Short mmCIF file of C-alpha atoms in Angstrom, two decimals:
data_model
loop_
_atom_site.label_atom_id
_atom_site.label_comp_id
_atom_site.label_asym_id
_atom_site.label_seq_id
_atom_site.Cartn_x
_atom_site.Cartn_y
_atom_site.Cartn_z
CA MET R 1 -21.44 34.71 47.97
CA SER R 2 -19.89 35.87 44.85
CA LEU R 3 -20.91 34.93 42.19
CA LYS R 4 -18.12 32.80 40.94
CA PHE R 5 -18.83 30.57 43.74
CA ASN R 6 -23.01 30.02 42.94
CA VAL R 7 -22.18 29.03 39.52
CA LEU R 8 -19.15 26.18 40.72
CA ILE R 9 -21.46 25.07 43.33
CA SER R 10 -24.84 24.41 40.68
CA TRP R 11 -22.15 23.00 38.65
CA LEU R 12 -21.58 20.98 41.16
CA ALA R 13 -24.75 19.75 42.04
CA HIS R 14 -25.56 19.18 38.99
CA ALA R 15 -22.66 17.15 38.29
CA VAL R 16 -23.83 15.06 41.31
CA THR R 17 -27.39 15.18 39.02
CA LEU R 18 -25.97 13.98 35.85
CA GLY R 19 -23.73 10.61 37.65
CA ILE R 20 -27.10 10.25 40.43
CA GLY R 21 -28.99 10.39 36.15
CA PHE R 22 -26.88 7.77 34.24
CA LEU R 23 -26.93 5.37 37.24
CA LEU R 24 -30.34 5.79 37.90
CA MET R 25 -31.57 5.30 34.02
CA PRO R 26 -30.77 2.49 33.07
CA TYR R 27 -30.67 0.79 35.66
CA ILE R 28 -34.41 1.19 36.22
CA LEU R 29 -35.20 0.59 32.67
CA HIS R 30 -33.85 -3.19 32.71
CA THR R 31 -35.09 -3.64 36.82
CA VAL R 32 -38.67 -3.08 34.47
CA GLY R 33 -38.98 -3.08 31.17
CA ASP R 34 -39.26 -0.90 28.41
CA ASN R 35 -42.92 -0.84 28.57
CA THR R 36 -43.77 -0.24 32.05
CA TYR R 37 -40.32 2.29 31.89
CA GLY R 38 -42.22 4.53 29.10
CA THR R 39 -46.01 4.58 30.84
CA TRP R 40 -43.30 6.05 34.02
CA LEU R 41 -42.76 8.42 31.65
CA LEU R 42 -45.38 9.22 30.57
CA LEU R 43 -47.49 9.59 33.81
CA ASN R 44 -44.44 11.71 34.89
CA SER R 45 -44.91 14.15 31.62
CA ILE R 46 -48.61 14.88 32.62
CA ALA R 47 -47.63 15.17 36.51
CA GLY R 48 -45.27 17.22 35.60
CA GLN R 49 -47.40 19.35 33.92
CA THR R 50 -49.35 21.16 37.44
CA GLY R 51 -45.79 22.95 37.43
CA LEU R 52 -47.90 25.71 35.07
CA LEU R 53 -49.85 25.55 38.54
CA TYR R 54 -46.76 27.81 39.79
CA LEU R 55 -48.18 30.75 37.77
CA GLY R 56 -44.61 31.31 37.09
CA PHE R 57 -44.49 33.14 40.53
CA GLY R 58 -40.54 31.41 40.72
CA GLU R 59 -39.36 34.15 39.11
CA ALA R 60 -41.25 37.13 41.20
CA ILE R 61 -40.53 35.51 43.77
CA SER R 62 -36.84 35.31 43.20
CA ARG R 63 -36.87 38.43 41.99
CA PHE R 64 -38.49 40.91 44.25
CA THR R 65 -37.11 38.82 47.67
CA SER R 66 -33.46 39.87 46.15
CA LYS R 67 -34.82 43.68 45.36
CA TYR R 68 -36.49 43.96 48.60
CA HIS R 69 -33.19 42.56 50.39
CA THR R 70 -30.24 44.44 49.00
CA GLU R 71 -32.65 47.56 50.13
CA LYS R 72 -33.42 45.67 53.32
CA LYS R 73 -37.33 46.46 52.61
CA TRP R 74 -37.76 43.83 55.12
CA ILE R 75 -41.51 44.18 56.00
CA GLU R 76 -42.30 44.52 52.56
CA LEU R 77 -40.36 40.66 51.83
CA ASN R 78 -42.07 38.97 54.33
CA ARG R 79 -45.71 40.93 52.33
CA THR R 80 -44.22 39.07 49.78
CA PHE R 81 -43.45 36.11 50.72
CA SER R 82 -47.16 35.59 51.93
CA CYS R 83 -48.54 36.18 49.39
CA ILE R 84 -46.83 33.75 47.31
CA THR R 85 -46.89 31.35 49.45
CA SER R 86 -50.49 31.79 50.06
CA VAL R 87 -51.33 31.38 46.21
CA TYR R 88 -49.35 28.56 46.44
CA PHE R 89 -51.24 26.84 48.90
CA GLY R 90 -54.01 27.29 46.78
CA SER R 91 -52.04 25.93 43.67
CA ALA R 92 -51.93 23.17 46.00
CA ALA R 93 -55.01 22.38 46.48
CA VAL R 94 -55.47 22.63 42.88
CA ALA R 95 -53.03 19.67 41.94
CA ILE R 96 -54.96 17.60 44.88
CA GLY R 97 -58.15 18.38 42.71
CA ILE R 98 -56.19 16.99 39.50
CA GLY R 99 -54.63 14.22 40.31
CA ILE R 100 -57.79 12.62 41.87
CA VAL R 101 -59.76 13.57 38.64
CA CYS R 102 -56.99 12.11 36.63
CA ALA R 103 -57.20 9.28 38.42
CA ILE R 104 -60.85 8.72 38.05
CA ALA R 105 -61.11 9.64 34.37
CA ALA R 106 -57.77 6.76 34.02
CA PRO R 107 -59.28 4.14 31.66
CA TRP R 108 -60.65 7.14 29.38
CA ILE R 109 -57.01 8.80 29.11
CA HIS R 110 -55.72 6.09 27.91
CA GLU R 111 -55.49 2.23 27.72
CA TRP R 112 -52.85 1.32 29.76
CA PRO R 113 -51.19 -1.98 28.19
CA GLY R 114 -49.63 -4.25 30.72
CA GLN R 115 -50.39 -2.25 33.66
CA PRO R 116 -52.96 -3.15 36.45
CA LEU R 117 -55.64 -0.43 36.39
CA TRP R 118 -55.50 0.80 39.68
CA GLU R 119 -51.72 0.54 40.19
CA ILE R 120 -51.93 3.01 37.54
CA ARG R 121 -54.31 6.01 39.70
CA ALA R 122 -52.76 4.93 43.23
CA VAL R 123 -49.70 6.34 40.85
CA ILE R 124 -51.78 9.33 39.69
CA LEU R 125 -53.00 9.50 43.02
CA ILE R 126 -49.15 9.71 44.50
CA LEU R 127 -48.36 11.68 41.84
CA GLY R 128 -50.76 14.65 42.90
CA LEU R 129 -50.07 14.57 46.02
CA ASN R 130 -46.30 15.14 45.57
CA ALA R 131 -46.41 17.76 42.92
CA ALA R 132 -49.03 19.37 45.63
CA ILE R 133 -45.56 19.22 48.40
CA SER R 134 -43.57 20.50 45.90
CA ILE R 135 -45.98 23.76 44.82
CA ALA R 136 -46.84 24.13 48.67
CA GLY R 137 -42.91 23.96 50.20
CA SER R 138 -41.00 25.77 46.30
CA SER R 139 -41.54 29.69 47.16
CA PHE R 140 -38.94 29.24 50.20
CA GLY R 141 -36.05 27.55 47.46
CA GLY R 142 -37.48 31.13 45.87
CA VAL R 143 -36.10 33.34 48.77
CA LEU R 144 -32.61 31.07 49.12
CA MET R 145 -32.58 31.82 45.63
CA GLY R 146 -32.65 35.31 46.05
CA ILE R 147 -30.42 35.77 48.82
CA GLN R 148 -28.10 34.57 46.55
CA ARG R 149 -27.38 31.53 48.50
CA PHE R 150 -26.61 28.82 46.40
CA ASP R 151 -24.43 27.23 48.69
CA VAL R 152 -27.30 25.56 50.85
CA GLU R 153 -30.10 25.03 48.06
CA ARG R 154 -27.63 24.12 45.55
CA SER R 155 -26.35 21.46 48.61
CA ILE R 156 -29.67 20.04 50.21
CA ILE R 157 -29.75 19.62 45.49
CA ILE R 158 -27.31 17.01 45.81
CA THR R 159 -27.78 15.39 49.63
CA ILE R 160 -31.55 14.83 47.75
CA ASN R 161 -30.09 12.91 44.60
CA LEU R 162 -28.12 11.04 46.65
CA LEU R 163 -30.47 9.92 48.73
CA ARG R 164 -33.59 8.94 46.07
CA LEU R 165 -29.87 7.41 44.44
CA GLY R 166 -30.19 4.69 48.02
CA LEU R 167 -34.09 4.67 47.66
CA THR R 168 -33.88 3.36 44.60
CA ILE R 169 -31.22 0.80 44.91
CA PHE R 170 -32.87 -0.31 47.67
CA PHE R 171 -36.90 -0.42 47.63
CA LEU R 172 -37.05 -0.97 43.81
CA GLN R 173 -35.04 -4.13 44.49
CA GLN R 174 -37.83 -4.77 46.90
CA SER R 175 -41.11 -4.38 44.28
CA ARG R 176 -40.47 -3.41 40.86
CA GLY R 177 -43.73 -1.68 41.09
CA LEU R 178 -44.75 2.24 39.65
CA ILE R 179 -46.10 3.14 43.12
CA THR R 180 -42.48 2.13 44.36
CA LEU R 181 -41.24 4.68 42.12
CA ALA R 182 -44.20 7.16 42.86
CA LEU R 183 -42.99 6.60 46.56
CA ILE R 184 -39.50 7.15 46.73
CA TYR R 185 -40.44 10.24 45.16
CA LEU R 186 -43.37 11.30 47.62
CA ALA R 187 -40.77 11.08 49.94
CA ILE R 188 -37.67 13.42 48.37
CA THR R 189 -40.08 15.51 47.87
CA ILE R 190 -41.20 15.94 51.22
CA ILE R 191 -37.76 16.05 53.22
CA GLU R 192 -35.69 18.53 50.30
CA ASN R 193 -39.21 20.12 51.37
CA THR R 194 -39.05 20.29 55.44
CA ALA R 195 -34.35 21.15 54.46
CA THR R 196 -35.27 24.16 52.06
CA CYS R 197 -37.39 26.17 54.34
CA PHE R 198 -35.64 25.55 57.85
CA MET R 199 -32.68 27.14 55.69
CA ALA R 200 -35.60 30.15 53.95
CA PHE R 201 -36.63 30.82 58.10
CA ARG R 202 -32.19 30.10 59.58
CA LEU R 203 -31.04 32.89 57.51
CA ILE R 204 -33.35 35.46 57.21
CA PRO R 205 -34.28 35.43 61.00
CA THR R 206 -36.93 38.22 60.05
CA LEU R 207 -38.46 36.04 57.19
CA GLN R 208 -42.10 36.25 57.89
CA LEU R 209 -45.37 33.99 57.14
CA ARG R 210 -48.58 35.85 58.19
CA PHE R 211 -52.13 35.88 57.27
CA ARG R 212 -51.27 39.84 58.82
CA HIS R 213 -49.15 40.10 56.32
CA LEU R 214 -51.43 39.77 52.69
CA ARG R 215 -52.08 43.24 50.97
CA LYS R 216 -54.13 43.36 48.01
CA ARG R 217 -51.47 45.77 46.32
CA VAL R 218 -48.52 43.59 46.96
CA TYR R 219 -50.08 40.31 45.02
CA LYS R 220 -51.56 42.68 42.00
CA ARG R 221 -47.66 43.29 41.69
CA CYS R 222 -46.75 40.42 41.75
CA PHE R 223 -48.84 39.41 39.81
CA SER R 224 -48.65 42.11 37.54
CA PHE R 225 -44.79 40.79 37.00
CA SER R 226 -45.27 37.16 37.26
CA MET R 227 -48.24 37.03 34.41
CA PHE R 228 -45.70 37.38 32.00
CA THR R 229 -43.38 34.65 33.36
CA PHE R 230 -46.01 32.47 33.66
CA LEU R 231 -47.08 32.64 29.60
CA SER R 232 -43.17 31.44 29.55
CA LEU R 233 -43.41 29.00 31.69
CA ILE R 234 -46.12 28.03 29.90
CA ALA R 235 -43.84 28.16 26.86
CA GLU R 236 -41.09 25.91 28.21
CA HIS R 237 -43.62 23.40 29.22
CA LEU R 238 -44.92 23.03 25.64
CA ILE R 239 -41.35 22.95 24.67
CA TYR R 240 -39.50 20.48 26.52
CA MET R 241 -42.12 18.66 27.99
CA THR R 242 -45.46 17.75 26.09
CA ASP R 243 -42.91 15.91 24.10
CA THR R 244 -43.17 12.51 25.48
CA ILE R 245 -46.96 13.10 25.15
CA LEU R 246 -47.10 13.39 22.09
CA ILE R 247 -45.33 10.73 21.69
CA GLY R 248 -46.59 8.37 24.05
CA PHE R 249 -50.33 8.48 23.17
CA LEU R 250 -50.07 8.68 19.06
CA LEU R 251 -46.93 6.43 19.43
CA GLY R 252 -47.33 4.46 21.90
CA PRO R 253 -45.10 4.00 25.05
CA THR R 254 -42.45 2.01 24.10
CA ALA R 255 -41.28 4.63 21.23
CA VAL R 256 -40.84 7.36 23.95
CA VAL R 257 -37.88 5.87 25.10
CA PRO R 258 -35.64 6.89 22.51
CA TYR R 259 -37.25 9.73 22.40
CA PHE R 260 -36.78 10.55 26.19
CA ILE R 261 -33.11 9.35 25.83
CA ALA R 262 -32.30 11.56 23.50
CA ALA R 263 -33.73 14.25 25.94
CA ARG R 264 -32.61 13.30 28.88
CA VAL R 265 -29.34 13.17 27.71
CA CYS R 266 -29.68 17.13 26.08
CA GLU R 267 -31.78 18.13 29.62
CA MET R 268 -28.79 17.05 31.29
CA ILE R 269 -26.65 19.11 28.68
CA ARG R 270 -28.59 22.60 28.97
CA ALA R 271 -28.61 22.25 33.19
CA PRO R 272 -25.19 23.38 33.56
CA VAL R 273 -26.21 27.05 31.27
CA MET R 274 -29.40 27.16 33.08
CA GLN R 275 -27.73 27.06 36.49
CA ILE R 276 -25.54 29.98 34.98
CA GLY R 277 -29.08 31.72 33.89
CA TYR R 278 -30.61 31.30 37.88
CA VAL R 279 -27.93 32.91 38.77
CA PHE R 280 -27.82 35.48 36.87
CA MET R 281 -31.95 36.82 37.49
CA PRO R 282 -30.89 37.73 41.34
CA LYS R 283 -28.00 39.10 40.21
CA ALA R 284 -28.33 41.30 37.45
CA GLY R 285 -31.92 42.42 40.21
CA GLN R 286 -29.24 43.71 42.33
CA LEU R 287 -26.87 45.01 39.98
CA GLN R 288 -30.09 47.08 38.26
CA SER R 289 -31.05 48.76 41.52
CA SER R 290 -27.87 49.65 42.36
CA LYS R 291 -27.41 51.19 39.22
CA GLN R 292 -24.69 49.35 37.73
CA ASN R 293 -26.03 49.49 34.46
CA ALA R 294 -21.80 48.92 33.39
CA GLU R 295 -21.27 45.19 35.30
CA LEU R 296 -24.05 44.00 34.36
CA GLN R 297 -23.51 44.31 30.97
CA THR R 298 -20.18 42.68 31.07
CA LEU R 299 -21.83 39.94 33.17
CA VAL R 300 -24.02 39.66 30.18
CA CYS R 301 -21.04 39.27 27.74
CA ARG R 302 -19.15 36.97 30.43
CA GLY R 303 -22.35 34.97 30.18
CA PHE R 304 -23.63 34.81 26.91
CA GLY R 305 -20.20 33.35 26.10
CA LEU R 306 -19.26 31.06 28.37
CA ALA R 307 -22.94 29.62 27.35
CA VAL R 308 -21.66 29.19 24.13
CA VAL R 309 -18.45 27.50 24.73
CA LEU R 310 -20.23 25.06 27.27
CA ALA R 311 -22.90 23.80 24.47
CA GLY R 312 -20.61 24.62 21.35
CA SER R 313 -17.59 22.07 22.94
CA ALA R 314 -21.61 19.58 24.24
CA LEU R 315 -22.49 19.99 19.98
CA ILE R 316 -19.00 18.95 18.89
CA GLY R 317 -18.74 16.12 21.82
CA VAL R 318 -21.92 14.67 20.91
CA PHE R 319 -21.50 14.67 16.67
CA PHE R 320 -18.38 12.18 16.85
CA PHE R 321 -19.23 10.19 20.82
CA SER R 322 -23.00 10.04 21.53
CA PRO R 323 -23.89 5.86 19.80
CA GLN R 324 -21.03 4.85 22.18
CA PHE R 325 -21.73 6.77 25.28
CA ILE R 326 -25.32 5.80 24.29
CA GLU R 327 -24.87 2.31 24.63
CA VAL R 328 -22.02 1.68 27.08
CA TRP R 329 -24.52 3.70 29.25
CA ILE R 330 -28.65 2.39 27.78
CA GLY R 331 -27.58 -0.59 25.79
CA SER R 332 -28.11 -1.23 22.01
CA GLY R 333 -30.97 -0.52 19.94
CA TYR R 334 -30.78 2.93 20.45
CA GLN R 335 -29.21 4.56 17.45
CA GLN R 336 -31.72 6.24 17.13
CA SER R 337 -31.68 8.22 20.10
CA SER R 338 -27.99 9.28 18.51
CA TRP R 339 -29.43 11.19 15.66
CA ILE R 340 -32.56 12.79 17.51
CA LEU R 341 -30.12 14.52 19.74
CA MET R 342 -28.11 16.07 17.35
CA ILE R 343 -31.31 18.02 16.13
CA LEU R 344 -32.07 19.07 20.11
CA LEU R 345 -28.41 20.50 20.25
CA ALA R 346 -28.15 21.84 17.21
CA GLY R 347 -31.11 24.63 18.58
CA GLN R 348 -29.82 24.33 22.00
CA LEU R 349 -26.85 26.22 20.36
CA VAL R 350 -28.54 29.07 19.98
CA ALA R 351 -30.88 28.51 22.19
CA LEU R 352 -28.57 28.67 25.22
CA PRO R 353 -26.68 31.90 25.12
CA THR R 354 -31.12 33.36 24.67
CA GLN R 355 -31.76 31.45 27.35
CA LEU R 356 -29.69 33.27 29.45
CA ILE R 357 -29.97 36.38 28.43
CA ARG R 358 -33.71 35.54 29.35
CA HIS R 359 -32.80 35.40 32.81
CA VAL R 360 -31.15 38.46 33.28
CA LEU R 361 -34.31 40.28 31.78
CA THR R 362 -36.49 38.82 33.27
CA GLY R 363 -34.10 39.77 37.22
CA THR R 364 -33.85 43.21 35.77
CA GLY R 365 -38.62 43.10 35.40
CA TYR R 366 -39.14 43.60 31.76
CA VAL R 367 -40.72 40.22 30.93
CA ARG R 368 -43.54 40.94 28.51
CA LEU R 369 -42.55 40.30 24.89
CA PRO R 370 -39.40 38.01 25.69
CA ALA R 371 -42.64 36.35 27.58
CA LEU R 372 -45.32 36.50 24.26
CA LEU R 373 -43.12 35.80 22.03
CA PHE R 374 -41.37 32.30 23.66
CA LEU R 375 -45.58 31.77 23.73
CA THR R 376 -44.93 31.90 19.57
CA GLU R 377 -42.45 29.68 20.03
CA ALA R 378 -43.29 26.66 21.97
CA ILE R 379 -46.83 27.24 20.26
CA CYS R 380 -44.98 26.99 16.72
CA ASN R 381 -43.19 24.10 17.58
CA LEU R 382 -46.33 22.51 19.01
CA ILE R 383 -47.84 22.72 15.21
CA LEU R 384 -44.74 21.67 13.49
CA SER R 385 -44.17 18.66 15.68
CA LEU R 386 -47.67 16.68 14.77
CA ILE R 387 -47.28 18.10 11.22
CA LEU R 388 -44.07 16.65 10.97
CA MET R 389 -44.28 13.08 13.25
CA PRO R 390 -46.60 10.86 10.91
CA TYR R 391 -43.85 11.77 7.89
CA LEU R 392 -41.16 11.73 10.14
CA GLY R 393 -42.50 10.78 13.27
CA LEU R 394 -39.86 11.03 15.66
CA TYR R 395 -37.51 12.99 14.55
CA GLY R 396 -40.48 15.02 12.80
CA VAL R 397 -40.77 15.99 16.27
CA ALA R 398 -36.92 16.95 17.33
CA ILE R 399 -37.15 19.06 13.86
CA GLY R 400 -40.81 20.81 15.10
CA THR R 401 -38.60 22.58 18.19
CA LEU R 402 -34.89 22.69 16.52
CA VAL R 403 -37.16 24.85 13.72
CA PRO R 404 -38.73 27.12 15.99
CA LEU R 405 -36.01 27.94 18.61
CA VAL R 406 -33.31 29.30 15.78
CA ILE R 407 -36.15 31.30 14.87
CA PHE R 408 -37.40 33.11 17.23
CA GLU R 409 -33.51 32.20 20.03
CA GLY R 410 -31.88 33.81 17.79
CA GLY R 411 -33.56 35.69 15.07
CA VAL R 412 -35.36 37.33 17.12
CA LEU R 413 -35.72 37.74 21.61
CA LEU R 414 -31.35 37.84 20.79
CA PRO R 415 -31.44 41.59 19.11
CA LEU R 416 -34.20 41.86 21.48
CA GLY R 417 -32.62 41.82 24.61
CA MET R 418 -29.06 43.55 22.78
CA LYS R 419 -31.95 46.83 22.30
CA GLN R 420 -33.48 46.48 26.24
CA LEU R 421 -29.44 45.75 27.88
CA GLY R 422 -27.96 48.59 25.66
CA LEU R 423 -25.39 46.25 23.71
CA SER R 424 -24.63 45.64 19.97
CA MET R 425 -24.24 42.61 18.99
CA SER R 426 -20.69 43.24 17.49
CA GLN R 427 -19.98 44.29 21.13
CA LEU R 428 -21.75 40.61 22.26
CA PHE R 429 -20.00 38.94 19.14
CA LYS R 430 -15.87 40.50 19.95
CA GLN R 431 -16.21 40.50 23.92
CA GLY R 432 -18.86 37.10 24.57
CA VAL R 433 -19.02 35.13 21.26
CA LEU R 434 -15.13 36.22 20.26
CA THR R 435 -13.53 35.17 23.03
CA GLN R 436 -13.99 31.81 22.92
CA TRP R 437 -12.28 30.84 19.31
CA ILE R 438 -9.61 28.96 21.58
CA PRO R 439 -12.12 26.38 24.18
CA LEU R 440 -13.77 25.70 20.92
CA SER R 441 -10.99 24.85 18.56
CA LEU R 442 -9.02 23.25 21.11
CA ILE R 443 -12.12 20.69 22.32
CA LEU R 444 -12.78 19.83 17.80
CA VAL R 445 -9.15 19.34 17.24
CA TYR R 446 -9.71 16.74 20.44
CA SER R 447 -11.94 15.47 19.43
CA TYR R 448 -11.16 14.42 16.09
CA PHE R 449 -8.27 13.24 16.65
CA VAL R 450 -9.26 11.04 19.89
CA HIS R 451 -12.45 9.97 17.68
CA ASN R 452 -9.84 8.18 15.18
CA LEU R 453 -8.59 6.68 17.99
CA ASP R 454 -11.67 3.89 17.23
CA ILE R 455 -13.16 4.59 20.36
CA GLN R 456 -15.34 1.76 21.45
CA PRO R 457 -18.32 1.45 23.61
CA GLU R 458 -17.15 1.17 26.64
CA TRP R 459 -17.11 2.21 30.24
CA THR R 460 -12.79 3.04 30.64
CA HIS R 461 -12.77 4.26 26.63
CA ILE R 462 -15.85 7.27 27.09
CA LEU R 463 -14.96 8.20 30.92
CA GLY R 464 -11.78 8.81 29.67
CA VAL R 465 -12.40 10.31 27.18
CA PHE R 466 -14.66 12.48 28.98
CA THR R 467 -12.03 13.90 31.29
CA GLY R 468 -9.75 14.63 28.55
CA ALA R 469 -12.47 16.67 26.84
CA VAL R 470 -12.64 18.66 30.70
CA VAL R 471 -9.28 19.18 30.84
CA VAL R 472 -9.11 20.23 27.87
CA LEU R 473 -12.18 22.38 27.89
CA VAL R 474 -11.45 24.17 31.12
CA GLY R 475 -7.64 24.78 30.14
CA GLY R 476 -9.33 26.84 26.97
CA ILE R 477 -11.62 28.54 29.37
CA GLY R 478 -7.85 29.94 31.20
CA LEU R 479 -6.30 30.38 28.52
CA SER R 480 -8.88 32.66 27.13
CA GLU R 481 -8.99 33.95 30.51
CA ARG R 482 -5.06 34.97 30.48
CA ASN R 483 -6.07 36.37 27.05
CA ARG R 484 -9.07 38.49 28.38
CA ILE R 485 -7.54 40.11 31.07
CA GLN R 486 -3.83 40.69 29.21
CA ALA R 487 -5.77 43.27 26.24
CA ARG R 488 -8.42 45.02 29.35
CA THR R 489 -4.44 45.92 30.97
CA ASN R 490 -3.68 46.41 28.18
CA SER R 491 -5.96 48.96 27.01
CA THR R 492 -6.16 50.01 30.97
CA HIS R 493 -2.00 50.85 30.30
CA LEU R 494 -3.06 52.81 26.97
CA THR R 495 -5.01 55.02 28.05
CA GLN R 496 -3.96 55.76 31.12
CA ASN R 497 -0.66 56.17 29.02
CA ILE R 498 -2.61 59.17 26.21
CA ILE R 499 -3.83 60.86 29.74
CA SER R 500 0.20 61.13 31.24
CA THR R 501 0.69 62.25 27.13
CA GLY R 502 -2.08 65.21 27.21
CA ASN R 503 -1.45 66.11 30.42
#
């Protein structure tokens, strides 16, 4: 599949996920109440830390699958797949063990106000099993990404999300407890991993999971790569997944909700750009294996520019319309979420384009220094949030995320990545950023004039504004792309004329 198609299908999957998230979040919140929903978010945040048990092998299997599939080295592919899957099985067993320990220790972990202890323990056990199944089956998704069959992998995601919507609406009406939500998550995970496993073996008939494929040298190679992607994974968890835990334990479960609303919107905005990064990672590995350095640099510049225009457009839209959007989506009483969202998204304006560079570097195998920088950033994030929270509350947590992002991503990682890829900052600015002035200007003008029309917090108004923004953004990107092609054509003609004149 082409790179453009993979990006588009990834965006379609994200759009479905985004739409379902919009529907489910207020539905669940108003069905179970703030306290129960806050407890569910806190439990999920704790369970989400089991994602560290992937040990960074997600990027490893995608990279090595891309490499060996391109080179048609089927034996090495099977050995890598078998070794990484065996590690995942071990991690899955650890996840179950952690779930059992946390269930036993639940009374000492937190007081869980308003929730019976037996229910909390049952939910923790179910979430532990859910994490184990997700980890054990994730290598199959890595294989699909490695061979760049994002159409299959994203189609499964779309189907699963639609199924999750139906199951949640149906069963939550029957029983409004935490166990119902946990069982729905478990069922969805089982179905998703079964489908991914089936498609991986179908698309690569030579793919094998065998004990005889296990090799010490393959483990060593995979661990040497994944060790640094694991550091990046730890950093990502510290930056994006510990905030709700800190708030829940220090300020209470109810305080989690307004912050989570802002963080959830920010994550929905981040996802389209992150999807580009996931598509670029195996493509970067393929281009490097083929020694197509010029194509790789062009890929980086165009991807960076697209990330800038998407993040910038989102920040403009949030500045003008976030209060109305949050009120119509969740309800009144969450004005604080708008300001938190602005702080978080300001950091993403720098972080998202640089995150795309990070994915490209990972695809080329350059992971050590970026991982160490990312971990340092995450530690600074955690420390700064803890320092600011007693004085600024939820805003302190958001600022604690913003400041390290700007310093480490924009000030350190970006120039480092450019040097590694053989790109100058001026080249990146001219080919990536400067070409995006048309869509950004159009979005700014559109948002300013529409905002002056006194938009009301109603779904029809919000959907109208969003639809208009998409049309303006797509049109602006199209104009920018046409100008880029025209400039390249003129440059080619000029070069040909110079050569002809010289002859």
